[in-house]
Short mmCIF file of C-alpha atoms in Angstrom, two decimals:
data_model
loop_
_atom_site.label_atom_id
_atom_site.label_comp_id
_atom_site.label_asym_id
_atom_site.label_seq_id
_atom_site.Cartn_x
_atom_site.Cartn_y
_atom_site.Cartn_z
CA MET A 26 37.94 -10.02 58.04
CA ALA A 27 38.98 -8.60 61.37
CA GLU A 28 40.58 -5.20 61.24
CA LYS A 29 44.18 -4.90 62.32
CA GLU A 30 45.07 -3.43 65.68
CA LYS A 31 46.76 -0.08 65.35
CA SER A 32 49.58 1.49 67.30
CA THR A 33 51.23 4.88 67.01
CA ILE A 34 54.36 6.40 68.42
CA VAL A 35 55.30 10.06 68.35
CA LEU A 36 59.09 10.19 68.36
CA PHE A 37 59.85 13.68 69.60
CA SER A 38 63.21 12.97 71.21
CA GLY A 39 66.44 12.83 69.28
CA GLU A 40 68.40 10.46 71.45
CA LEU A 41 69.78 7.07 70.56
CA ASP A 42 68.33 5.25 73.56
CA LYS A 43 64.83 6.66 73.08
CA ALA A 44 64.92 6.00 69.33
CA ILE A 45 65.98 2.41 70.00
CA ALA A 46 63.13 1.99 72.50
CA ALA A 47 60.66 3.43 69.98
CA PHE A 48 61.79 1.11 67.19
CA ILE A 49 61.88 -1.97 69.42
CA ILE A 50 58.29 -1.34 70.53
CA ALA A 51 57.22 -0.52 66.97
CA ASN A 52 58.89 -3.58 65.45
CA GLY A 53 57.43 -5.73 68.22
CA ALA A 54 53.94 -4.42 67.53
CA ALA A 55 54.37 -4.97 63.79
CA ALA A 56 55.50 -8.54 64.45
CA TYR A 57 52.17 -9.00 66.27
CA ASP A 58 50.47 -7.79 63.15
CA HIS A 59 49.62 -4.30 64.39
CA GLU A 60 49.47 -1.52 61.84
CA VAL A 61 52.15 0.79 63.22
CA THR A 62 52.89 4.46 62.56
CA ILE A 63 55.86 6.38 63.93
CA PHE A 64 55.41 10.12 63.65
CA PHE A 65 58.77 11.93 63.79
CA THR A 66 58.64 15.47 65.08
CA PHE A 67 61.15 17.99 66.44
CA TRP A 68 64.47 16.31 67.39
CA GLY A 69 63.06 12.91 66.47
CA LEU A 70 63.43 13.95 62.83
CA ASN A 71 67.19 13.61 63.20
CA THR A 72 66.74 9.85 63.35
CA LEU A 73 65.59 9.99 59.74
CA ARG A 74 68.41 12.12 58.37
CA LYS A 75 70.71 10.60 55.79
CA ASP A 76 74.22 10.34 57.15
CA GLN A 77 75.89 12.09 54.26
CA GLN A 78 75.50 15.82 53.72
CA VAL A 79 72.91 16.62 51.07
CA PRO A 80 73.42 19.83 49.10
CA VAL A 81 70.22 21.85 49.53
CA LYS A 82 69.66 25.58 49.61
CA LYS A 83 68.93 26.94 53.09
CA GLY A 84 68.72 30.18 55.01
CA PHE A 85 71.23 30.99 57.72
CA LEU A 86 69.28 29.73 60.75
CA GLU A 87 68.26 26.57 58.92
CA LYS A 88 71.93 25.93 58.09
CA MET A 89 72.82 26.45 61.76
CA PHE A 90 70.18 23.97 62.91
CA GLY A 91 71.32 21.56 60.23
CA LYS A 92 74.91 21.75 61.43
CA MET A 93 74.13 21.54 65.12
CA MET A 94 71.74 18.61 64.97
CA PRO A 95 73.03 15.04 64.59
CA ARG A 96 72.93 13.74 61.02
CA GLY A 97 71.17 10.41 61.20
CA ALA A 98 70.71 7.38 63.39
CA GLU A 99 74.44 6.66 63.68
CA ARG A 100 75.18 9.99 65.31
CA LEU A 101 72.54 10.35 68.03
CA GLY A 102 73.62 10.85 71.64
CA LEU A 103 72.16 9.30 74.77
CA SER A 104 69.55 10.87 77.06
CA LYS A 105 71.63 9.77 80.07
CA MET A 106 75.33 9.20 80.58
CA ASN A 107 76.24 10.58 77.19
CA PHE A 108 79.73 11.50 78.46
CA ALA A 109 80.65 13.43 75.35
CA GLY A 110 79.85 10.50 73.11
CA MET A 111 81.41 7.71 75.16
CA GLY A 112 78.00 6.53 76.37
CA PRO A 113 76.67 5.83 72.86
CA LYS A 114 79.88 3.93 72.05
CA MET A 115 79.44 1.77 75.15
CA ILE A 116 75.79 1.09 74.34
CA LYS A 117 76.63 0.22 70.75
CA HIS A 118 79.40 -2.06 71.98
CA VAL A 119 77.16 -3.99 74.37
CA MET A 120 74.40 -4.15 71.76
CA LYS A 121 76.83 -5.72 69.33
CA LYS A 122 78.07 -8.13 71.98
CA HIS A 123 74.47 -9.22 72.63
CA ASN A 124 73.71 -9.41 68.91
CA ALA A 125 71.01 -6.76 69.34
CA LEU A 126 70.03 -4.92 66.18
CA THR A 127 71.59 -1.49 65.73
CA LEU A 128 69.33 1.53 65.23
CA PRO A 129 69.94 1.62 61.44
CA GLN A 130 69.05 -2.10 61.33
CA LEU A 131 65.94 -1.49 63.42
CA ILE A 132 64.89 1.25 60.99
CA GLU A 133 65.47 -1.06 58.04
CA LEU A 134 63.45 -3.81 59.72
CA ALA A 135 60.66 -1.32 60.39
CA GLN A 136 60.52 -0.42 56.72
CA GLU A 137 60.54 -4.10 55.73
CA GLN A 138 57.66 -4.77 58.13
CA GLY A 139 55.65 -1.97 56.57
CA ILE A 140 55.75 0.37 59.55
CA LYS A 141 54.69 3.81 58.38
CA LEU A 142 57.48 6.31 59.08
CA VAL A 143 56.02 9.79 58.89
CA ALA A 144 58.03 13.01 59.09
CA CYS A 145 56.15 15.96 60.59
CA THR A 146 56.15 18.58 57.86
CA MET A 147 55.56 21.47 60.26
CA THR A 148 58.70 20.82 62.30
CA MET A 149 60.66 20.03 59.11
CA ASP A 150 59.85 23.60 58.07
CA LEU A 151 60.84 24.99 61.45
CA LEU A 152 64.16 23.16 61.58
CA GLY A 153 64.83 23.74 57.91
CA LEU A 154 64.99 20.04 57.01
CA GLN A 155 64.18 19.15 53.43
CA LYS A 156 62.90 15.90 51.96
CA GLU A 157 66.21 15.28 50.16
CA GLU A 158 67.95 15.13 53.53
CA LEU A 159 65.73 12.41 54.95
CA LEU A 160 65.67 8.67 54.28
CA ASP A 161 63.89 7.35 51.23
CA GLY A 162 60.56 5.58 51.56
CA ILE A 163 59.11 7.70 54.34
CA GLU A 164 55.87 9.69 54.33
CA TYR A 165 55.22 13.34 55.03
CA ALA A 166 52.25 14.64 56.96
CA GLY A 167 51.04 16.97 59.66
CA VAL A 168 49.52 16.57 63.09
CA ALA A 169 46.04 15.98 61.62
CA ALA A 170 47.19 12.76 59.94
CA TYR A 171 48.83 11.63 63.18
CA LEU A 172 45.62 12.27 65.12
CA GLY A 173 43.63 10.34 62.53
CA ASP A 174 45.84 7.30 63.11
CA ALA A 175 45.99 7.73 66.88
CA ALA A 176 42.21 7.97 67.30
CA ASP A 177 41.90 4.46 65.83
CA ALA A 178 44.83 2.98 67.72
CA LYS A 179 44.96 1.07 70.97
CA VAL A 180 48.51 1.93 71.95
CA ASN A 181 49.65 5.54 71.53
CA LEU A 182 52.99 6.58 72.98
CA PHE A 183 54.90 9.84 73.05
CA ILE A 184 58.62 9.22 73.29
CA MET B 16 31.61 -10.24 85.98
CA ALA B 17 32.95 -7.12 84.30
CA GLU B 18 36.57 -7.27 83.30
CA LYS B 19 38.96 -4.90 84.99
CA GLU B 20 40.21 -1.83 83.17
CA LYS B 21 43.88 -2.09 82.37
CA SER B 22 46.64 0.50 82.37
CA THR B 23 50.29 0.24 81.47
CA ILE B 24 53.26 2.49 81.95
CA VAL B 25 56.67 2.09 80.32
CA LEU B 26 59.18 3.63 82.70
CA PHE B 27 62.16 4.36 80.47
CA SER B 28 63.55 7.33 82.40
CA GLY B 29 65.76 6.97 85.43
CA GLU B 30 64.92 10.17 87.22
CA LEU B 31 63.33 10.63 90.61
CA ASP B 32 60.63 13.05 89.47
CA LYS B 33 59.54 10.90 86.53
CA ALA B 34 59.58 7.73 88.65
CA ILE B 35 57.44 9.47 91.28
CA ALA B 36 54.99 10.61 88.59
CA ALA B 37 54.83 7.06 87.19
CA PHE B 38 54.14 5.51 90.58
CA ILE B 39 51.56 8.13 91.58
CA ILE B 40 49.61 7.52 88.37
CA ALA B 41 50.02 3.74 88.72
CA ASN B 42 48.94 3.69 92.37
CA GLY B 43 46.02 5.98 91.54
CA ALA B 44 44.88 3.68 88.76
CA ALA B 45 45.22 0.62 91.02
CA ALA B 46 43.14 2.39 93.66
CA TYR B 47 40.43 2.73 90.98
CA ASP B 48 40.67 -0.98 90.49
CA HIS B 49 42.62 -0.94 87.24
CA GLU B 50 44.97 -3.80 86.56
CA VAL B 51 48.26 -1.94 86.27
CA THR B 52 51.60 -2.93 84.77
CA ILE B 53 54.78 -0.89 84.91
CA PHE B 54 57.38 -2.06 82.43
CA PHE B 55 60.87 -0.91 83.42
CA THR B 56 63.32 -0.51 80.58
CA PHE B 57 66.67 1.23 80.04
CA TRP B 58 67.37 3.78 82.83
CA GLY B 59 64.01 3.07 84.42
CA LEU B 60 65.50 -0.23 85.62
CA ASN B 61 67.60 1.72 88.10
CA THR B 62 64.42 2.41 90.08
CA LEU B 63 64.26 -1.30 90.84
CA ARG B 64 67.86 -1.78 91.94
CA LYS B 65 68.51 -2.83 95.51
CA ASP B 66 70.37 -0.10 97.34
CA GLN B 67 73.14 -2.34 98.61
CA GLN B 68 75.79 -3.73 96.29
CA VAL B 69 75.08 -7.30 95.28
CA PRO B 70 78.11 -9.50 94.49
CA VAL B 71 77.53 -10.82 90.97
CA LYS B 72 79.99 -11.72 88.25
CA LYS B 73 80.12 -9.20 85.41
CA GLY B 74 82.18 -8.21 82.43
CA PHE B 75 84.07 -4.92 82.37
CA LEU B 76 81.49 -2.80 80.54
CA GLU B 77 78.65 -4.21 82.63
CA LYS B 78 80.61 -3.31 85.77
CA MET B 79 81.12 0.21 84.43
CA PHE B 80 77.41 0.64 83.74
CA GLY B 81 76.65 -0.81 87.16
CA LYS B 82 78.92 1.71 88.85
CA MET B 83 77.80 4.72 86.84
CA MET B 84 74.07 4.18 87.17
CA PRO B 85 72.23 5.09 90.37
CA ARG B 86 71.63 2.14 92.69
CA GLY B 87 67.95 2.22 93.55
CA ALA B 88 65.06 4.56 94.17
CA GLU B 89 66.87 6.52 96.90
CA ARG B 90 69.67 7.61 94.59
CA LEU B 91 67.91 8.86 91.47
CA GLY B 92 68.51 12.42 90.27
CA LEU B 93 66.00 14.94 88.92
CA SER B 94 65.24 15.56 85.24
CA LYS B 95 65.34 19.31 85.94
CA MET B 96 67.20 21.37 88.48
CA ASN B 97 69.28 18.48 89.70
CA PHE B 98 72.03 20.86 90.85
CA ALA B 99 74.50 18.10 91.61
CA GLY B 100 72.05 16.37 93.90
CA MET B 101 70.64 19.39 95.74
CA GLY B 102 67.41 19.31 93.74
CA PRO B 103 66.49 15.77 94.82
CA LYS B 104 67.18 16.76 98.46
CA MET B 105 64.86 19.75 98.14
CA ILE B 106 62.13 17.65 96.55
CA LYS B 107 62.47 14.98 99.22
CA HIS B 108 62.34 17.68 101.88
CA VAL B 109 59.13 19.25 100.57
CA MET B 110 57.59 15.83 100.03
CA LYS B 111 58.26 14.98 103.66
CA LYS B 112 56.87 18.31 104.78
CA HIS B 113 53.67 17.63 102.83
CA ASN B 114 53.52 14.04 104.08
CA ALA B 115 53.78 12.79 100.52
CA LEU B 116 54.95 9.21 100.14
CA THR B 117 58.61 8.77 99.20
CA LEU B 118 59.52 6.81 96.09
CA PRO B 119 60.45 3.67 98.08
CA GLN B 120 57.09 3.94 99.88
CA LEU B 121 55.29 4.39 96.55
CA ILE B 122 57.01 1.25 95.23
CA GLU B 123 56.00 -0.68 98.35
CA LEU B 124 52.41 0.53 97.99
CA ALA B 125 52.45 -0.51 94.34
CA GLN B 126 53.50 -4.01 95.31
CA GLU B 127 50.84 -4.17 98.04
CA GLN B 128 48.20 -3.09 95.52
CA GLY B 129 49.23 -5.86 93.17
CA ILE B 130 50.70 -3.64 90.48
CA LYS B 131 52.79 -5.79 88.18
CA LEU B 132 56.37 -4.50 88.14
CA VAL B 133 58.12 -5.97 85.11
CA ALA B 134 61.82 -5.62 84.33
CA CYS B 135 62.68 -5.63 80.63
CA THR B 136 65.01 -8.58 80.19
CA MET B 137 66.54 -7.27 76.98
CA THR B 138 67.78 -4.03 78.53
CA MET B 139 68.84 -5.88 81.69
CA ASP B 140 71.16 -7.85 79.41
CA LEU B 141 72.43 -4.72 77.69
CA LEU B 142 73.12 -2.86 80.93
CA GLY B 143 74.44 -5.99 82.60
CA LEU B 144 71.87 -5.96 85.41
CA GLN B 145 71.14 -9.30 87.01
CA LYS B 146 68.04 -10.50 88.85
CA GLU B 147 69.90 -10.62 92.17
CA GLU B 148 70.47 -6.87 91.91
CA LEU B 149 66.80 -5.98 91.52
CA LEU B 150 64.02 -5.84 94.10
CA ASP B 151 62.25 -9.03 95.11
CA GLY B 152 58.75 -9.76 93.91
CA ILE B 153 59.09 -8.33 90.43
CA GLU B 154 58.54 -10.07 87.11
CA TYR B 155 60.80 -10.45 84.08
CA ALA B 156 59.64 -10.20 80.51
CA GLY B 157 60.30 -8.76 77.08
CA VAL B 158 58.58 -6.24 74.85
CA ALA B 159 56.10 -8.88 73.59
CA ALA B 160 54.60 -9.26 77.08
CA TYR B 161 54.36 -5.49 77.41
CA LEU B 162 52.57 -5.20 74.08
CA GLY B 163 50.16 -7.94 75.11
CA ASP B 164 49.19 -5.91 78.19
CA ALA B 165 49.13 -2.59 76.35
CA ALA B 166 46.87 -3.80 73.55
CA ASP B 167 44.17 -4.56 76.17
CA ALA B 168 44.68 -1.36 78.17
CA LYS B 169 42.90 1.96 77.99
CA VAL B 170 45.69 4.10 79.35
CA ASN B 171 49.22 3.49 78.04
CA LEU B 172 51.94 5.94 78.94
CA PHE B 173 55.65 6.15 78.11
CA ILE B 174 57.50 8.03 80.83
CA MET C 12 23.89 11.91 69.70
CA ALA C 13 27.33 10.41 69.37
CA GLU C 14 29.65 11.05 72.26
CA LYS C 15 32.74 13.09 71.61
CA GLU C 16 36.11 11.40 71.33
CA LYS C 17 38.35 12.25 74.26
CA SER C 18 42.07 12.87 74.43
CA THR C 19 44.32 13.64 77.37
CA ILE C 20 47.87 14.84 77.70
CA VAL C 21 49.94 14.87 80.87
CA LEU C 22 52.40 17.72 80.50
CA PHE C 23 55.14 16.84 82.96
CA SER C 24 58.05 18.53 81.19
CA GLY C 25 58.78 22.20 81.51
CA GLU C 26 60.47 22.81 78.20
CA LEU C 27 59.38 25.09 75.39
CA ASP C 28 59.63 22.48 72.65
CA LYS C 29 57.68 19.84 74.56
CA ALA C 30 55.02 22.36 75.62
CA ILE C 31 54.65 23.48 71.99
CA ALA C 32 54.29 19.84 70.88
CA ALA C 33 51.67 19.24 73.59
CA PHE C 34 49.62 22.29 72.62
CA ILE C 35 49.84 21.59 68.87
CA ILE C 36 48.54 18.05 69.40
CA ALA C 37 45.88 19.28 71.84
CA ASN C 38 44.69 22.08 69.56
CA GLY C 39 44.68 19.69 66.62
CA ALA C 40 42.55 17.20 68.53
CA ALA C 41 40.16 19.95 69.65
CA ALA C 42 39.83 21.10 66.02
CA TYR C 43 38.73 17.53 65.23
CA ASP C 44 36.12 17.93 67.88
CA HIS C 45 37.81 15.84 70.57
CA GLU C 46 37.21 16.76 74.17
CA VAL C 47 40.76 17.48 75.29
CA THR C 48 42.33 17.73 78.74
CA ILE C 49 45.89 18.76 79.47
CA PHE C 50 46.96 17.86 82.99
CA PHE C 51 49.94 19.95 84.11
CA THR C 52 52.16 18.37 86.70
CA PHE C 53 55.69 18.92 88.03
CA TRP C 54 57.72 21.18 85.68
CA GLY C 55 54.83 21.36 83.25
CA LEU C 56 53.13 23.69 85.73
CA ASN C 57 55.63 26.38 84.79
CA THR C 58 53.88 26.67 81.43
CA LEU C 59 50.85 28.01 83.29
CA ARG C 60 52.65 30.59 85.44
CA LYS C 61 51.81 34.22 84.93
CA ASP C 62 54.82 36.10 83.65
CA GLN C 63 54.73 38.81 86.28
CA GLN C 64 55.65 38.11 89.89
CA VAL C 65 52.60 37.64 92.08
CA PRO C 66 52.96 38.61 95.75
CA VAL C 67 52.04 35.51 97.74
CA LYS C 68 53.27 34.28 101.10
CA LYS C 69 55.63 31.32 100.88
CA GLY C 70 58.08 29.32 102.93
CA PHE C 71 61.79 29.39 102.15
CA LEU C 72 62.01 26.30 99.95
CA GLU C 73 58.86 27.26 98.06
CA LYS C 74 60.39 30.68 97.39
CA MET C 75 63.56 29.01 96.13
CA PHE C 76 61.62 26.77 93.76
CA GLY C 77 59.58 29.78 92.65
CA LYS C 78 62.73 31.73 91.83
CA MET C 79 64.57 28.91 90.13
CA MET C 80 61.75 27.73 87.90
CA PRO C 81 60.85 29.66 84.72
CA ARG C 82 57.93 32.04 85.13
CA GLY C 83 55.55 31.26 82.32
CA ALA C 84 55.40 30.16 78.72
CA GLU C 85 57.70 32.94 77.49
CA ARG C 86 60.61 31.83 79.64
CA LEU C 87 60.84 28.08 79.10
CA GLY C 88 64.08 26.57 77.81
CA LEU C 89 64.57 23.82 75.23
CA SER C 90 65.03 20.11 75.95
CA LYS C 91 67.85 20.04 73.38
CA MET C 92 70.31 22.64 72.17
CA ASN C 93 69.26 25.17 74.78
CA PHE C 94 72.71 26.82 74.60
CA ALA C 95 72.08 29.07 77.59
CA GLY C 96 68.91 30.44 76.09
CA MET C 97 70.07 30.91 72.49
CA GLY C 98 68.19 27.81 71.33
CA PRO C 99 64.77 29.10 72.44
CA LYS C 100 65.51 32.43 70.69
CA MET C 101 66.35 30.59 67.46
CA ILE C 102 63.22 28.47 67.67
CA LYS C 103 61.06 31.51 68.38
CA HIS C 104 62.69 33.29 65.46
CA VAL C 105 62.01 30.49 62.97
CA MET C 106 58.49 30.05 64.32
CA LYS C 107 57.81 33.73 63.70
CA LYS C 108 59.32 33.50 60.23
CA HIS C 109 57.01 30.58 59.42
CA ASN C 110 54.01 32.34 60.99
CA ALA C 111 53.68 29.52 63.51
CA LEU C 112 51.74 30.37 66.65
CA THR C 113 53.85 31.15 69.71
CA LEU C 114 53.33 29.13 72.88
CA PRO C 115 51.29 31.93 74.55
CA GLN C 116 49.12 32.06 71.42
CA LEU C 117 48.74 28.28 71.42
CA ILE C 118 47.62 28.44 75.07
CA GLU C 119 45.10 31.18 74.24
CA LEU C 120 43.78 29.15 71.31
CA ALA C 121 43.48 26.11 73.57
CA GLN C 122 41.37 28.10 76.02
CA GLU C 123 39.21 29.46 73.18
CA GLN C 124 38.68 25.92 71.88
CA GLY C 125 37.50 24.81 75.32
CA ILE C 126 40.48 22.58 76.07
CA LYS C 127 40.48 21.82 79.78
CA LEU C 128 43.74 23.01 81.33
CA VAL C 129 44.12 21.32 84.71
CA ALA C 130 46.84 22.09 87.23
CA CYS C 131 47.86 19.14 89.42
CA THR C 132 47.16 20.31 92.96
CA MET C 133 49.54 17.82 94.56
CA THR C 134 52.59 19.06 92.68
CA MET C 135 51.45 22.68 93.13
CA ASP C 136 51.73 22.01 96.85
CA LEU C 137 55.14 20.38 96.49
CA LEU C 138 56.58 23.19 94.37
CA GLY C 139 54.83 25.85 96.43
CA LEU C 140 52.86 27.26 93.51
CA GLN C 141 49.62 29.05 94.39
CA LYS C 142 46.51 29.64 92.30
CA GLU C 143 47.19 33.37 92.14
CA GLU C 144 50.45 32.65 90.30
CA LEU C 145 48.82 30.62 87.53
CA LEU C 146 46.82 31.73 84.51
CA ASP C 147 43.14 32.52 84.89
CA GLY C 148 40.50 30.14 83.60
CA ILE C 149 42.27 26.91 84.45
CA GLU C 150 41.02 24.07 86.64
CA TYR C 151 42.56 22.39 89.66
CA ALA C 152 42.46 18.69 90.35
CA GLY C 153 44.42 15.63 91.38
CA VAL C 154 45.51 12.44 89.70
CA ALA C 155 42.09 10.83 90.26
CA ALA C 156 40.40 13.38 88.01
CA TYR C 157 43.09 12.84 85.36
CA LEU C 158 42.58 9.07 85.47
CA GLY C 159 38.82 9.55 85.14
CA ASP C 160 39.36 11.48 81.92
CA ALA C 161 42.09 9.16 80.61
CA ALA C 162 40.07 5.98 81.12
CA ASP C 163 37.44 7.36 78.70
CA ALA C 164 39.94 8.70 76.17
CA LYS C 165 41.35 7.15 73.01
CA VAL C 166 44.59 9.09 72.91
CA ASN C 167 46.55 9.50 76.16
CA LEU C 168 50.03 10.93 76.02
CA PHE C 169 52.66 11.70 78.66
CA ILE C 170 54.93 14.50 77.52
#
């Protein structure tokens, strides 16, 4: 049996447009039967946050980070033309008009297709994010696990 | 006959400095006889816009996007130190002083070297960009075509 | 004897968080016995600047760039939530609290692990940076050398 092609994406950025690009590429690769891993680190972790507040115990700085960072896929800004939140509204509007999947739908599709969503435990520690605050069904690992996947993969992107 | 090495670049960003970096790497790879594809998506599409206005019929939001986004390689800003347009002027000035190719020249060279410039049709739809508004001699495709190229390539970058 | 796996990173961005991500991935790969190259170009070069001012002769624009760009790893800002420098202080604070290596320590570790740090000579020219201003023990090369490394590597990232 032939082994599956592998692809990995590091999602470092916490912006709506980049997250959409990452999930479109990832879902596309999974549709072509690649084994796909997205490794969420730094601001990319915000994509995985649940949209409701989760009561967890945190230190002061961790609380600050938690408050200042967007809570989940619905709340991300744009890397360009954010215009205090008007840009994301426009993008979401045109995406709806074109029947494009929203980011939460793209994430759901990714999970259905078996794409491995991995939260970087080191940056979770740094930003004070706890497992309870992130989506269910994701994995937790460090850079070593990412490198293990990437070394076997054909397509490796940093977004 | 040995097959050519392949390289792909996704140009997602719409900034002068990143576009220059993308085209320098792409032209370098083509000079080493790689088969190179640049896949322009989201803000990266602005690199391919013609610098004159093209009369096409658009909806309101698409017109807004069209007006707000830079029209072509000459009008892109910098990712750092843009200073309301002074940064790009400085960069262009030092590039001229050092006889470095300008972005429009780098694009021309890319086309002469047979680099495949591909506009992402899905984001063209979203941003309301039409073929008439983009440079001649480019190709149009979706993420599936990009993944097909990337799976065969040694060097795949997301810029 | 089996050949070593190779990895390359282009560090284009000049932000603390992205530089930290680049060096964590690079040091991780080196720990797994990859041969790693980081190619510093554009704003990424600022990571390699010595933190003291070095007296070198420069033209006016080069002096301007030199003054406006951050001098070294200690002075980089964040790509998100920079808040006029408060963000980097917060990140440095939490990194210290978690006993994470600082960026200067990550750079030192990279040099100890034999990671090749290569400054892009073309963008050094453009930004007016001279060898005396950059850290000792680094290499100097152009895009051709980078492509030579990347074509042999499994993991190639653009950060």
